[in-house]
CSV table of C-alpha atoms in Angstrom, one decimal:
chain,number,residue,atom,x,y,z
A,1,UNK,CA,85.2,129.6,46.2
A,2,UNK,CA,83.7,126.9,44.0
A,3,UNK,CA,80.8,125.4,45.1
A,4,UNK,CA,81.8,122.0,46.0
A,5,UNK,CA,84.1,122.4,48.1
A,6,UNK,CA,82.3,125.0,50.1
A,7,UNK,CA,79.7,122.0,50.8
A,8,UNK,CA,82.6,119.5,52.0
A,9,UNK,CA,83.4,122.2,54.1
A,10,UNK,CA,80.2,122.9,55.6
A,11,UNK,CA,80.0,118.8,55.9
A,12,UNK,CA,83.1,119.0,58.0
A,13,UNK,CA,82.4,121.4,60.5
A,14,UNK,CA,78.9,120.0,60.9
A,15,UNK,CA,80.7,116.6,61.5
A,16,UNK,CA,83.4,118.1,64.3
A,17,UNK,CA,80.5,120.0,66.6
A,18,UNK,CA,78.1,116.8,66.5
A,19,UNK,CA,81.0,114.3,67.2
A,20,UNK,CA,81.3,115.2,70.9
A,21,UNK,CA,77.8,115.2,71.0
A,22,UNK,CA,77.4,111.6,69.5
A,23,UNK,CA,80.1,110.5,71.5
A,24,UNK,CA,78.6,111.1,74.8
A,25,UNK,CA,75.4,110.0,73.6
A,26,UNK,CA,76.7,106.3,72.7
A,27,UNK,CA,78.5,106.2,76.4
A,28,UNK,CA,75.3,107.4,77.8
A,29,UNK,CA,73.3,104.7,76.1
A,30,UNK,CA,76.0,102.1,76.8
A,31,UNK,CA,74.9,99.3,79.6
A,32,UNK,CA,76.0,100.1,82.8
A,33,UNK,CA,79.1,97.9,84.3
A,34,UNK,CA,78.5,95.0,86.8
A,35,UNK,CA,78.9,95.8,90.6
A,36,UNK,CA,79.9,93.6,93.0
A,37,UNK,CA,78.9,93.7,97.1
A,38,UNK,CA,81.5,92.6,99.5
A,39,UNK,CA,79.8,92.2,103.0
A,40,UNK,CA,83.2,91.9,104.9
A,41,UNK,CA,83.7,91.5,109.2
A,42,UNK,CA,85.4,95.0,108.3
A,43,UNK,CA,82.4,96.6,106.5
A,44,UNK,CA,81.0,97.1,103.3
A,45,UNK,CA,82.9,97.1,99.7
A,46,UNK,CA,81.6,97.8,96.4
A,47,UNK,CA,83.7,96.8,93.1
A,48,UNK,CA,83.0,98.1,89.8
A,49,UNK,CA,83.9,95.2,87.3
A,50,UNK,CA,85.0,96.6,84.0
A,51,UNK,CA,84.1,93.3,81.9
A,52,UNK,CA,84.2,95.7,78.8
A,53,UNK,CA,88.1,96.9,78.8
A,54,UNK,CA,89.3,93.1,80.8
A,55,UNK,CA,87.0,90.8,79.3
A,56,UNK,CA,88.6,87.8,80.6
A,57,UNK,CA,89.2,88.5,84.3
A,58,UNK,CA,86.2,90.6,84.4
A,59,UNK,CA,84.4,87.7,83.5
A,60,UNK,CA,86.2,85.2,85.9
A,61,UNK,CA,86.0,87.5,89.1
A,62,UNK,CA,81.8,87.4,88.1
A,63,UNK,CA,82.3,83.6,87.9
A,64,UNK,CA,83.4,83.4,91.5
A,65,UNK,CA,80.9,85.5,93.0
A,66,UNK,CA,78.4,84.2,90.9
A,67,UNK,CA,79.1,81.0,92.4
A,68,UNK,CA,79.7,82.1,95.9
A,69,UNK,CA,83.5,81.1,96.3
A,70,UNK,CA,84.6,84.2,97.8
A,71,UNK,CA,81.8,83.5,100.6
A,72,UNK,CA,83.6,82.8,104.2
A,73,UNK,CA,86.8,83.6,102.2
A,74,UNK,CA,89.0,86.3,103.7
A,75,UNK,CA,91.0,89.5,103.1
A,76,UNK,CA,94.8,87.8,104.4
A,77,UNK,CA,97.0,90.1,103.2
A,78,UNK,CA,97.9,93.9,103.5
A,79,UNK,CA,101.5,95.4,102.6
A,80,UNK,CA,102.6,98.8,103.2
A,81,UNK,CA,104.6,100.8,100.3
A,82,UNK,CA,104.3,104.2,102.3
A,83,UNK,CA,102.3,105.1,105.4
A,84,UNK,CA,98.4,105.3,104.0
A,85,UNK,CA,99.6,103.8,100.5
A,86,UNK,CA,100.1,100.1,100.1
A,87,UNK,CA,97.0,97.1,98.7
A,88,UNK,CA,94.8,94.5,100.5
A,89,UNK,CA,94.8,91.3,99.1
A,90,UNK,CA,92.0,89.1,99.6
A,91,UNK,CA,90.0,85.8,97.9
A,92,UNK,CA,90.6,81.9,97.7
A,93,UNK,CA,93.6,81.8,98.9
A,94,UNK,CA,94.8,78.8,96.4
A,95,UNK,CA,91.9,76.7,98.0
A,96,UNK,CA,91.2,74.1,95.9
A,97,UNK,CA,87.8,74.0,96.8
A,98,UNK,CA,87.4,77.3,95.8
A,99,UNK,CA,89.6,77.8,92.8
A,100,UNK,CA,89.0,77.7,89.5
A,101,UNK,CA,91.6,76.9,86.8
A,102,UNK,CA,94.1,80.0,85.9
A,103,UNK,CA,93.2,82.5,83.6
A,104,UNK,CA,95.2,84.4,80.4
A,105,UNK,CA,96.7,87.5,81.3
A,106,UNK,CA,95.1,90.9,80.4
A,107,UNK,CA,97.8,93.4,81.1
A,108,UNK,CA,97.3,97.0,81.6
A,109,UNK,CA,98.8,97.8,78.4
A,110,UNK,CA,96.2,95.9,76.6
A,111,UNK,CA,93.1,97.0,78.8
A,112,UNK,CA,94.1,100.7,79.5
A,113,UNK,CA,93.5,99.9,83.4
A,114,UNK,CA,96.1,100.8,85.6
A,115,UNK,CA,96.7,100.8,89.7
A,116,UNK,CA,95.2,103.9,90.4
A,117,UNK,CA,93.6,104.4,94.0
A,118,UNK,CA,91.1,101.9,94.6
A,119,UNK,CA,91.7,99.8,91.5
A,120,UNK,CA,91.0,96.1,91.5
A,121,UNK,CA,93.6,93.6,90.0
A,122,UNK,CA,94.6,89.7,89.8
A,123,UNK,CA,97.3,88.6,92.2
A,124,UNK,CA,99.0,86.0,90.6
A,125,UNK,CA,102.9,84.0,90.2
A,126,UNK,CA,103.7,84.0,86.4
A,127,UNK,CA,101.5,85.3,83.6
A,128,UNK,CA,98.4,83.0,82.9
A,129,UNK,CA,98.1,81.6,86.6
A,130,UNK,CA,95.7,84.3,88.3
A,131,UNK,CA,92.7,82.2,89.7
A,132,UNK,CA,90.7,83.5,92.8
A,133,UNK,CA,92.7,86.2,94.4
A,134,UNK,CA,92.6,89.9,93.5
A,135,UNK,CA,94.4,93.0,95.2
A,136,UNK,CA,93.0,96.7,96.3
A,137,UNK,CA,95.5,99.4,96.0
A,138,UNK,CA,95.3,102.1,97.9
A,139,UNK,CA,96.9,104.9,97.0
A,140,UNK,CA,97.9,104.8,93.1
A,141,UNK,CA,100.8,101.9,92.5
A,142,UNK,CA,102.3,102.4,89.2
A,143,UNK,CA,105.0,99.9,89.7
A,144,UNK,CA,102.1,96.9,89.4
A,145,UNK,CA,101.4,98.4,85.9
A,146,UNK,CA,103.1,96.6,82.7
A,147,UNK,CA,105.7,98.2,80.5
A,148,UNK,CA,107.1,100.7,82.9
A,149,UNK,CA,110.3,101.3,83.8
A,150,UNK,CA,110.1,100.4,87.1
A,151,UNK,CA,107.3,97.8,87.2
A,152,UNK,CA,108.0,95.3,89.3
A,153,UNK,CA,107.1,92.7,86.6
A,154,UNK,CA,107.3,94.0,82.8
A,155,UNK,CA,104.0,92.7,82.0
A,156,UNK,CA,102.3,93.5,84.9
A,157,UNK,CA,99.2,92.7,87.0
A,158,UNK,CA,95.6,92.4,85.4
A,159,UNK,CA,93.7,95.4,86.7
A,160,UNK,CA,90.0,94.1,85.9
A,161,UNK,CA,88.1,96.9,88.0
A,162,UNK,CA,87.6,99.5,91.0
A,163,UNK,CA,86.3,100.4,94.2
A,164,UNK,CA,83.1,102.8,94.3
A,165,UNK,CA,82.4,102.2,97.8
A,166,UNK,CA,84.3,101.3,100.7
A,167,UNK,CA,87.7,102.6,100.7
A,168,UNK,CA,87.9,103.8,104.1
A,169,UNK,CA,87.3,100.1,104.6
A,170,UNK,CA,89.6,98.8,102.5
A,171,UNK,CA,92.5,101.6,104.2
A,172,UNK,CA,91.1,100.2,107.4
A,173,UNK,CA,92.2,96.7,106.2
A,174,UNK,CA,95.7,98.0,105.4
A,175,UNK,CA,96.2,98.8,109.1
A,176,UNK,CA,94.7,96.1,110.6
A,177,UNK,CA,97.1,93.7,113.3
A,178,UNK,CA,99.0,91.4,111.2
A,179,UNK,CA,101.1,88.3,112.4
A,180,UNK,CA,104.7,89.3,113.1
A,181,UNK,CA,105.9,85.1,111.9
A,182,UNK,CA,103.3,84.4,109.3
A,183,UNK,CA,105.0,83.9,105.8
A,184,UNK,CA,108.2,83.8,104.3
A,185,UNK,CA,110.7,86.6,103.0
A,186,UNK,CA,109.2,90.0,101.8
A,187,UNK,CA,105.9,88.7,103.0
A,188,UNK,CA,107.0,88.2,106.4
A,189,UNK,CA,104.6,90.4,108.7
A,190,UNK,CA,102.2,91.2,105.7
A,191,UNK,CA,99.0,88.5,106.8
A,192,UNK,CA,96.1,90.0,108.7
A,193,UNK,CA,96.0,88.6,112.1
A,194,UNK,CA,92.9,88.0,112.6
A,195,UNK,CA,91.5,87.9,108.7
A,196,UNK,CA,88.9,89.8,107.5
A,197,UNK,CA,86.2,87.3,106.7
A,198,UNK,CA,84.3,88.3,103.5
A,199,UNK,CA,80.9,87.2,104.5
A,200,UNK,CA,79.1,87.1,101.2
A,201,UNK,CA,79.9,88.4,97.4
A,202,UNK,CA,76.9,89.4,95.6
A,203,UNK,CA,76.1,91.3,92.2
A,204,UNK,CA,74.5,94.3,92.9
A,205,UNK,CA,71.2,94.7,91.4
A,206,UNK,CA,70.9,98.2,89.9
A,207,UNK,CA,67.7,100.0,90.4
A,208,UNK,CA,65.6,102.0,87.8
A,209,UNK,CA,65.1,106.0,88.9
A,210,UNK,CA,61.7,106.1,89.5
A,211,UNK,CA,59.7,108.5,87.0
A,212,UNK,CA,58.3,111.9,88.5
């Protein structure tokens, strides 16, 4: 075999081992993502905020807790798909005190985020209008993502993040009393009564590991 080619060869191979290698290393040295700590009357939740993949609502759920509008808001909302499976839906509430204007729309085609359990997305009406109200799932709920066959809406809800503490809270919620009157249609007999109040939203601050 002629020389040259034997080289490219050897450049190749090298190339395909270290990849993997170099790959982890870049994730590894990537910043961690922002955490979120929702102090609720129900207990404790703690949302990972992909800001990287859902730039846009990423950002704008960090806005809101950054300036404490979720504070003495509540979790008013829990529907049940199946028994155990369903989402919580918490945040503003369309106050206007609290609310901030809408936001674009960041579906889970674009982001690669999708309602798997304990995934954190927008609640919205049409495309573009989310503003201060986000839903859990619990248990996966494909049908919220965009361009499937059976999603409810083609382009789907904004997943912007995930719980990484507190889902046994957050299933708690999903079988809390609700108000057999409260709200119209479908929703009928899906608002928490009592609310859970969401007593403060805070970053969480991430601690260094302490050197041996």
């Amino acid at each position: 075999m002629p020389r040259r080619p034997l080289v490219s060869l050897i450049i190749a191979l090298i190339t395909a081992l270290a990849w993997p290698i170099l790959a982890v290393a870049q994730e590894a040295s990537a910043p961690p993502l922002p955490r979120v700590v929702l102090e609720t009357s129900a207990g404790r939740i703690v949302i990972e905020v992909n800001d990287v993949k859902a730039p846009i609502t990423g950002a704008n759920f960090l806005r809101y807790v950054d300036e404490h509008r979720f504070d003495g808001a509540t979790f008013y909302r829990a529907m049940k798909s199946a028994p155990g499976m369903g989402l919580v839906q918490g945040g503003t509430n369309y106050d206007p005190v609290r609310t901030l204007p809408p936001i674009a729309h960041e579906p889970t085609t674009q982001t690669g985020l999708v309602h798997v359990d304990g995934a954190v997305s927008m609640a919205r009406h049409d495309p573009g209008t989310a503003t201060g109200d986000f839903f859990i799932s619990i248990g996966a709920t494909p049908s919220y993502d965009a361009g499937r066959p059976f999603s409810v809406d083609p382009l789907g809800y904004a997943v912007f993040g995930r719980v990484v503490e507190g889902m046994e809270v957050a299933r708690a919620v999903l079988v809390a009393p609700t108000s057999p009157t409260e709200g119209e249609g479908f929703m009928r007999g899906q608002f928490l009564e009592p609310r859970v109040v969401i007593v403060s939203a805070t970053r969480q601050v991430a601690t260094e590991p302490v050197a041996p």
